[in-house]
Each structure stands twice: as C-alpha cells, then as structure tokens.
C-alpha cells in the first residue's frame, strides 16, 4: 500500500516535471554564433500610441555567462534593438526610438540612427552590457524592450531585428515582421525564430 | 596750422591703434587655436580607447572603452575628465562641449530641469534608474525632444507596466556651452559625479583621420559607471 502511494507520488511528480519542462520549452532558443550571446528568449509586441517591442524574456545558460564574463573589457558586448532591417537597410524611418528598458547589468545605452538619411531620427537602441558585473545569473529572465514612435508610412511591410554585438561585430538573433494598416496600427505577422513571438510562425 | 598738426597726430594715433588692434586680434586668434589643441591634448587620461563602426548611411558609431574595474582607475578617469574640462574652459576655442553626466545619486526631474536651465545643457537622452519591489535594478532610457524634454507621464506609464519604482535620473548625454556658466557650473556642481567630456577628444581625433574626415555624422557612446553606484 505504501509502495503504491510512493509510486503514485513519483508519477505525479514526473508529470509535473514534464509539464514544467513543456512550459519551459515555450521560450525558444536563439540561433547564436557567439558563446556570450543570450541563449533563450521570447519577443513581446504591443501596438498602441507607440510600438513596444523586444525580448521580454532573455536568458543565458551558465556556460554563456562564463563566456560573457571571460570577454576582455574592450569587447563591449551590446544588445541591439533595431527598428529596421539591417541586412538590406530597408524599413527605414517607420519606427523612431523613444524609450528603452533593460534590467541586466549595463554601462548605459544610446540611440542610433543607422538607417535612412544621417539627419533623420534614431531608430535603434544599443544597450551596452557590463560583462564584468557579478549580477549575471543563469536561467534568470532579463528584459530588453524598446518603445518607438510611429512614422507616417502606411500599407507597408516592415521588420524589426534583435542582435547581439561584440567587438562591433553582429550576431543576428531574430526578427519580427509587421504590417502597417491605413490607420497606423502595426500588426506583427511572423517572428524568427518561429514562435519567439508566441503563436507566430517563422518569417518567410 | 596747429589744427592741421593736431589732426595729423590724431590720425596717426588712430592708425597705430587700428594696427595694434589687428595684431592683437591675430595673436588672440592664434592663441585660441593653440589653446584649442592644448585643451584636447594636455590632459593625462591614460590614453583613450575607442572603436568605430561605419554605418550604411555614412554616419559613424563610436564606442569609447573605459577599464574602470578598480576604483583607483575610475578615480583617475574622473580626475582626467575634470582636467580636460578645465582645459577646454581655459582655451575657450570651442562653443559646445559634448558631455555625458553621471550623478552621485538619482536626481528628481525637477532638479535636472533646474540644472539644465542653469547651465544651458542641451540633452540628447536621459537614463532613469528604477527598482523592482525585491530590489532588483532596471533602467529606463528616454530620447529627449528638441527642447531637451521627455514625456514624464510616459515614463510613469512604462514604470507601472514594468512594475518598477523610478528613483530619478542618474545619467544624461548632451552638450553644454564652453563657458563658466555652462561647463564651469556643471563640473562644479556637487551632485555631478562624472562630467565626461572625452567625446571632444575622440571627435577631434576622428576629424584628423583621413578615413573618417568626411563622415556625415558621428555618434559617440561614452559608458557610465552608474549601474553599481548604490542607488538601489
């Protein structure tokens, strides 16, 4: 009798563990090249008077934190939230950097005008990580979010991109594709990696 | 006859004064040019390390690196920046000085506004610091408008969404007039921990480099030690 109760408890425990693991697996793995880049995460997208976008969950494995902390001080690891397509320089000046948010150790942030004429407004956030900090924790959910004002272009496709950078060299991690309706609402229709924006398939 | 002589003497005096004025102006200009370079080069900052990335639109993204993991290095860096700022003030050759200000503690929006008005600071962006209920830290960065302002209601909305309490402004990036009431007041304000003017030197360095001389726009990121300054 006692043995069967024990087995039942073990079975229940296993079930809970499996369910927990399933929930955990909802956070997708970034396809990264640099060991110090974040490992897992999930995008957030909100459309209101401004577009809010970014990894609302950003996690590092212990080995990645070790790699991060092993970087020399001149590596300048940076989380980039690009309000455009950095690959071909398209989707410029539809989203203008307004506010950013980060809760991981950092040395500051900057707004960057990397797209469109040099005199146009900034559309990118660079958040400069502090690799030397003792407050990097494996499995911890950090956030890096940006708020953007909307440009006036309508009925167009566009995208925003998420990149980890060190030594000023990019490790592209993902993007969200969006469509701008005539009333200036921005609708996300895909994310890469697939499901990094929950319930959105991979971008074509 | 006496009247003619008097006018001749007056004329000569005017000519001599004009010539002296011209010579004085020339020397003054030369001195300013000399002082301008002195402002940039005479401080011992232990060398400035930075990297440059050219963006597709022709602008440059520059990142300054500072190795201040030990307090002594950080103190030397702070002192070097103060000396650099004082040298710029003495030289007077540049109208505006780019500056990244780190405060000793989070300043209220009102305090920052008064400081901005007193010094004529033109602000590009602000870094507000905040904490979660459990004490964990966060930062909220705001891009300033053409009047050096951000929407404080929006800041409160973001803080509410994120579940954090805003403590105040710890860092701002902008430019300040190279005058005693501008830069001079700023560096002497006891609430200012670090008035970093290293971007002056970086910009001059880049303008002297044939590779980057024609850059349309240069954005210099200067790091701040604000995260570990005990505001949580």
XYZ file of C-alpha atoms in Angstrom:
436
model
C 0.000 0.000 0.000
C 2.766 2.346 0.992
C 4.733 1.347 -2.108
C 1.782 2.125 -4.401
C 1.391 5.570 -2.775
C 5.050 6.190 -3.283
C 4.761 5.153 -6.946
C 1.749 7.442 -7.360
C 3.659 10.342 -5.848
C 6.616 9.654 -8.130
C 4.283 9.503 -11.155
C 2.624 12.787 -10.201
C 5.993 14.379 -9.620
C 7.196 13.181 -13.007
C 4.040 14.542 -14.672
C 4.530 17.945 -13.019
C 8.171 17.910 -14.102
C 7.209 17.076 -17.700
C 4.555 19.812 -17.747
C 7.061 22.278 -16.326
C 9.534 21.297 -18.994
C 6.888 21.768 -21.701
C 6.142 25.258 -20.386
C 9.871 25.984 -20.248
C 10.279 24.857 -23.863
C 7.886 27.618 -24.996
C 10.779 30.006 -24.714
C 12.690 29.495 -27.937
C 16.406 29.081 -28.364
C 18.194 31.780 -30.316
C 20.347 30.511 -33.173
C 23.520 32.195 -31.977
C 27.135 32.243 -33.176
C 28.881 33.923 -30.241
C 29.199 31.935 -26.998
C 28.468 35.032 -24.907
C 25.177 35.814 -26.685
C 21.894 35.059 -24.894
C 20.575 31.507 -25.300
C 16.808 31.653 -24.994
C 14.027 34.147 -25.078
C 10.703 35.392 -26.211
C 9.650 38.547 -28.020
C 6.993 40.930 -26.828
C 4.986 43.101 -29.244
C 2.418 45.730 -28.250
C 0.751 48.216 -30.517
C -0.775 51.347 -29.048
C 0.117 55.007 -29.343
C 3.658 53.621 -29.701
C 5.015 50.243 -30.785
C 6.642 48.324 -27.936
C 8.974 45.559 -28.973
C 11.875 43.465 -27.667
C 12.801 40.326 -25.791
C 10.628 40.384 -22.683
C 12.380 37.181 -21.685
C 16.123 36.954 -22.225
C 18.116 34.147 -20.660
C 21.717 32.988 -20.565
C 22.995 29.488 -19.779
C 25.815 29.237 -17.232
C 28.344 28.454 -19.987
C 27.253 31.601 -21.856
C 27.608 33.707 -18.727
C 31.080 32.260 -18.256
C 31.879 33.237 -21.857
C 30.435 36.725 -21.284
C 32.422 37.252 -18.122
C 35.538 35.994 -19.882
C 35.368 38.736 -22.525
C 38.034 41.433 -22.339
C 36.819 44.878 -21.329
C 37.191 46.204 -24.862
C 34.739 43.659 -26.351
C 31.824 45.964 -25.466
C 29.020 43.372 -25.627
C 25.806 45.073 -26.682
C 22.151 44.210 -27.102
C 20.769 45.928 -30.198
C 17.103 46.574 -30.858
C 16.944 47.656 -34.487
C 13.722 49.274 -35.652
C 14.511 48.360 -39.262
C 16.091 45.688 -41.442
C 19.870 45.967 -41.015
C 20.581 43.379 -43.722
C 19.463 45.498 -46.665
C 18.775 48.804 -44.914
C 15.061 48.686 -45.678
C 12.105 49.521 -43.397
C 13.885 52.786 -42.523
C 12.320 55.585 -40.544
C 8.970 53.921 -39.883
C 9.758 53.497 -36.216
C 11.531 56.177 -34.205
C 13.345 55.312 -30.969
C 11.638 56.860 -27.962
C 12.140 54.831 -24.766
C 14.123 51.733 -23.830
C 14.177 49.428 -20.835
C 16.778 46.983 -19.519
C 17.191 45.151 -16.239
C 20.548 43.486 -16.785
C 23.891 44.997 -15.701
C 24.857 47.667 -18.229
C 27.105 50.662 -18.832
C 24.399 52.720 -20.474
C 22.562 52.934 -23.748
C 22.435 55.034 -26.860
C 20.018 55.839 -29.644
C 21.464 55.136 -33.084
C 20.453 56.435 -36.488
C 21.655 53.532 -38.589
C 19.092 53.657 -41.362
C 17.822 56.338 -43.698
C 19.466 59.741 -44.102
C 22.050 60.572 -41.443
C 19.973 63.598 -40.384
C 16.771 61.579 -39.818
C 15.675 60.344 -36.410
C 17.194 57.448 -34.465
C 15.520 54.068 -34.932
C 17.823 51.786 -32.952
C 18.655 51.175 -29.311
C 22.094 49.933 -28.263
C 22.205 48.723 -24.660
C 25.804 48.204 -23.545
C 26.117 45.214 -21.233
C 28.500 45.184 -18.260
C 30.207 41.829 -18.651
C 32.291 42.399 -15.518
C 29.275 42.513 -13.198
C 28.707 39.784 -10.630
C 24.974 40.034 -11.197
C 24.613 37.789 -14.218
C 22.579 34.727 -13.302
C 21.999 31.600 -15.390
C 18.357 30.995 -16.262
C 17.328 34.421 -14.990
C 14.755 36.218 -17.156
C 16.110 39.609 -18.147
C 14.362 42.109 -20.423
C 15.395 44.492 -23.196
C 12.474 46.486 -24.552
C 12.067 49.495 -26.801
C 9.231 51.954 -27.363
C 9.062 53.516 -30.809
C 7.037 56.391 -32.249
C 5.282 55.550 -35.489
C 6.305 57.009 -38.827
C 3.701 58.008 -41.379
C 4.148 55.217 -43.950
C 1.072 53.003 -44.252
C 0.078 49.790 -46.053
C 3.640 48.506 -45.994
C 5.530 45.512 -44.687
C 8.457 46.029 -42.382
C 10.556 44.348 -39.747
C 12.468 44.926 -36.547
C 15.577 42.975 -35.579
C 17.320 41.759 -32.463
C 21.114 41.428 -32.462
C 23.895 40.700 -30.004
C 27.116 42.569 -30.774
C 30.687 42.290 -29.503
C 33.840 43.892 -30.921
C 31.284 45.851 -33.049
C 30.550 42.639 -34.939
C 26.942 41.439 -35.123
C 25.410 38.113 -34.114
C 21.878 38.319 -35.510
C 19.389 36.540 -33.278
C 15.925 37.205 -34.647
C 13.261 39.477 -36.020
C 9.568 40.294 -36.105
C 7.830 41.086 -39.396
C 4.925 43.536 -39.281
C 2.340 45.169 -41.485
C 1.231 48.801 -41.140
C -2.504 49.305 -41.734
C -4.024 52.511 -43.039
C -4.977 53.577 -39.509
C -1.290 53.286 -38.491
C -1.781 50.146 -36.438
C 1.251 47.877 -36.645
C 0.347 44.187 -36.860
C 3.082 41.558 -36.290
C 2.569 38.579 -38.599
C 5.691 36.474 -38.076
C 8.783 36.058 -35.926
C 12.144 34.391 -36.401
C 12.976 32.122 -34.689
C 9.444 30.801 -35.140
C 7.318 31.233 -32.010
C 9.786 33.617 -30.374
C 6.743 35.866 -30.582
C 4.270 33.366 -29.141
C 1.900 31.877 -31.719
C 3.684 33.480 -34.678
C 5.231 31.286 -37.365
C 8.657 31.874 -38.814
C 9.056 34.827 -41.150
C 9.226 33.791 -44.805
C 48.455 125.075 -38.745
C 48.192 123.882 -35.176
C 44.850 122.383 -36.032
C 46.408 120.526 -39.011
C 49.155 119.120 -36.759
C 46.576 118.068 -34.191
C 44.545 116.194 -36.830
C 47.725 114.571 -38.162
C 48.609 113.364 -34.653
C 45.058 112.114 -34.101
C 45.162 110.344 -37.475
C 48.467 108.687 -36.642
C 47.161 107.573 -33.275
C 44.064 106.070 -34.941
C 46.226 104.237 -37.500
C 48.562 102.951 -34.780
C 45.608 101.859 -32.645
C 43.976 100.092 -35.605
C 47.224 98.307 -36.432
C 47.695 97.323 -32.808
C 44.112 96.068 -32.682
C 44.706 93.961 -35.827
C 47.911 92.499 -34.432
C 46.231 91.818 -31.061
C 43.289 90.131 -32.795
C 45.667 87.974 -34.808
C 47.636 86.901 -31.766
C 44.410 86.236 -29.884
C 43.123 84.052 -32.700
C 46.438 82.208 -32.851
C 46.394 81.755 -29.097
C 42.876 80.371 -29.273
C 43.883 77.911 -31.950
C 46.852 76.900 -29.838
C 44.744 76.708 -26.697
C 42.148 74.676 -28.526
C 44.686 71.996 -29.235
C 46.036 72.320 -25.690
C 42.513 71.709 -24.394
C 42.403 68.442 -26.264
C 45.840 67.078 -25.687
C 47.325 68.292 -22.457
C 45.374 66.146 -20.054
C 46.656 62.822 -18.869
C 43.767 60.458 -19.387
C 45.994 57.429 -19.677
C 45.064 57.046 -23.350
C 41.613 56.848 -24.850
C 40.457 53.605 -26.364
C 37.541 53.543 -28.774
C 36.175 51.606 -31.723
C 34.483 52.943 -34.838
C 31.801 51.322 -36.950
C 30.748 52.954 -40.203
C 27.001 52.657 -40.771
C 25.415 52.306 -44.236
C 24.079 55.884 -44.137
C 27.578 57.325 -43.779
C 27.404 58.078 -40.076
C 29.894 56.702 -37.557
C 29.006 54.737 -34.450
C 31.830 55.225 -31.984
C 32.126 53.379 -28.679
C 34.528 54.533 -26.005
C 36.004 51.804 -23.796
C 36.965 52.508 -20.219
C 38.532 49.886 -17.981
C 37.432 51.084 -14.558
C 37.070 47.771 -12.792
C 39.249 49.041 -9.956
C 38.288 52.204 -8.007
C 41.705 53.804 -8.475
C 41.404 53.691 -12.272
C 37.913 55.147 -12.044
C 39.127 57.997 -9.813
C 41.961 58.755 -12.233
C 39.468 58.767 -15.106
C 37.162 61.178 -13.255
C 40.066 63.498 -12.437
C 41.361 63.386 -16.030
C 37.944 64.445 -17.274
C 37.786 67.340 -14.845
C 41.215 68.499 -16.020
C 40.150 68.120 -19.647
C 37.016 70.198 -18.996
C 39.041 72.907 -17.227
C 41.493 72.970 -20.127
C 38.615 73.430 -22.563
C 37.262 76.280 -20.442
C 40.660 77.986 -20.369
C 41.071 77.560 -24.115
C 37.582 78.748 -24.969
C 38.042 77.801 -28.615
C 35.017 75.519 -28.886
C 31.451 76.750 -28.456
C 29.838 73.476 -27.390
C 31.299 70.546 -25.483
C 29.694 67.081 -25.762
C 29.235 65.671 -22.286
C 27.906 62.564 -20.549
C 26.974 63.362 -16.965
C 26.728 60.739 -14.212
C 25.189 61.990 -10.973
C 26.176 60.958 -7.442
C 22.570 59.870 -6.790
C 19.310 59.725 -8.745
C 18.132 63.305 -9.317
C 14.471 64.239 -9.462
C 13.134 65.537 -12.774
C 12.751 68.940 -11.120
C 16.401 69.003 -10.022
C 17.536 68.026 -13.503
C 15.330 70.695 -15.061
C 16.781 73.405 -12.792
C 20.330 72.230 -13.521
C 19.600 72.165 -17.255
C 18.232 75.688 -17.156
C 21.113 76.974 -15.031
C 23.816 75.513 -17.286
C 22.092 75.677 -20.671
C 22.576 71.928 -21.145
C 21.106 70.577 -24.371
C 20.136 66.978 -23.661
C 20.034 64.134 -26.163
C 18.917 61.397 -23.795
C 18.282 60.599 -20.137
C 18.825 57.414 -18.139
C 16.322 56.962 -15.328
C 17.018 54.271 -12.746
C 14.329 52.141 -11.138
C 13.939 49.144 -8.870
C 11.541 46.226 -8.596
C 9.906 45.533 -5.265
C 12.565 42.913 -4.499
C 15.324 45.475 -5.029
C 16.391 44.282 -8.455
C 17.607 47.108 -10.687
C 16.355 48.420 -14.031
C 16.961 51.411 -16.241
C 14.539 53.347 -18.398
C 16.145 55.400 -21.164
C 14.348 58.312 -22.782
C 15.251 60.062 -26.045
C 14.828 63.814 -25.489
C 12.955 66.066 -27.903
C 14.349 69.283 -29.434
C 13.648 71.066 -26.147
C 15.683 68.533 -24.132
C 12.499 67.110 -22.627
C 10.918 63.677 -22.291
C 7.297 62.833 -21.590
C 7.294 62.193 -17.832
C 3.757 60.755 -17.983
C 5.036 58.149 -20.444
C 7.892 57.337 -18.047
C 5.354 56.729 -15.263
C 3.290 54.550 -17.610
C 6.321 52.406 -18.517
C 7.310 52.082 -14.862
C 3.784 50.950 -13.981
C 3.734 48.418 -16.840
C 7.083 47.023 -15.763
C 6.252 47.025 -12.058
C 9.184 49.199 -11.031
C 9.603 52.344 -8.965
C 11.536 55.174 -10.642
C 14.269 56.661 -8.443
C 15.343 59.502 -10.729
C 17.875 60.485 -13.389
C 21.366 59.005 -12.994
C 22.872 59.808 -16.404
C 22.308 62.255 -19.220
C 24.008 62.699 -22.560
C 24.109 66.041 -24.297
C 26.191 69.134 -24.904
C 26.938 72.248 -22.886
C 28.308 75.688 -23.727
C 32.031 76.037 -23.119
C 31.555 78.885 -20.636
C 31.887 79.357 -16.895
C 28.095 79.354 -16.508
C 27.773 76.291 -18.739
C 30.533 73.698 -18.451
C 32.069 75.501 -15.451
C 28.884 75.342 -13.396
C 28.287 71.738 -14.395
C 31.667 70.373 -13.331
C 31.487 72.255 -10.016
C 28.019 71.001 -9.111
C 28.372 68.696 -6.108
C 25.673 66.386 -7.488
C 27.801 65.643 -10.548
C 29.945 62.550 -10.050
C 31.469 62.473 -13.527
C 31.157 65.072 -16.294
C 32.725 63.031 -19.077
C 33.990 65.177 -21.957
C 36.139 62.504 -23.573
C 33.960 62.708 -26.713
C 35.645 66.071 -27.517
C 38.956 64.343 -27.892
C 37.517 61.391 -29.817
C 35.743 63.696 -32.307
C 38.900 65.728 -32.897
C 40.878 62.533 -33.331
C 38.421 61.268 -35.941
C 38.341 64.552 -37.843
C 42.101 64.306 -38.154
C 41.887 60.791 -39.564
C 41.676 60.678 -43.395
C 39.484 57.560 -43.143
C 36.749 59.358 -41.231
C 37.254 63.028 -42.139
C 34.210 63.041 -44.431
C 31.839 61.328 -42.005
C 28.431 62.968 -42.170
C 27.588 62.340 -38.546
C 29.473 60.970 -35.551
C 27.678 59.430 -32.581
C 29.961 58.763 -29.630
C 28.801 56.431 -26.877
C 30.554 57.112 -23.579
C 29.947 54.494 -20.848
C 28.847 55.375 -17.337
C 29.614 53.592 -14.042
C 26.057 54.359 -12.834
C 24.770 50.774 -12.501
C 26.892 49.934 -9.454
C 26.608 53.253 -7.650
C 24.349 52.161 -4.817
C 21.065 53.769 -5.824
C 19.031 50.596 -5.277
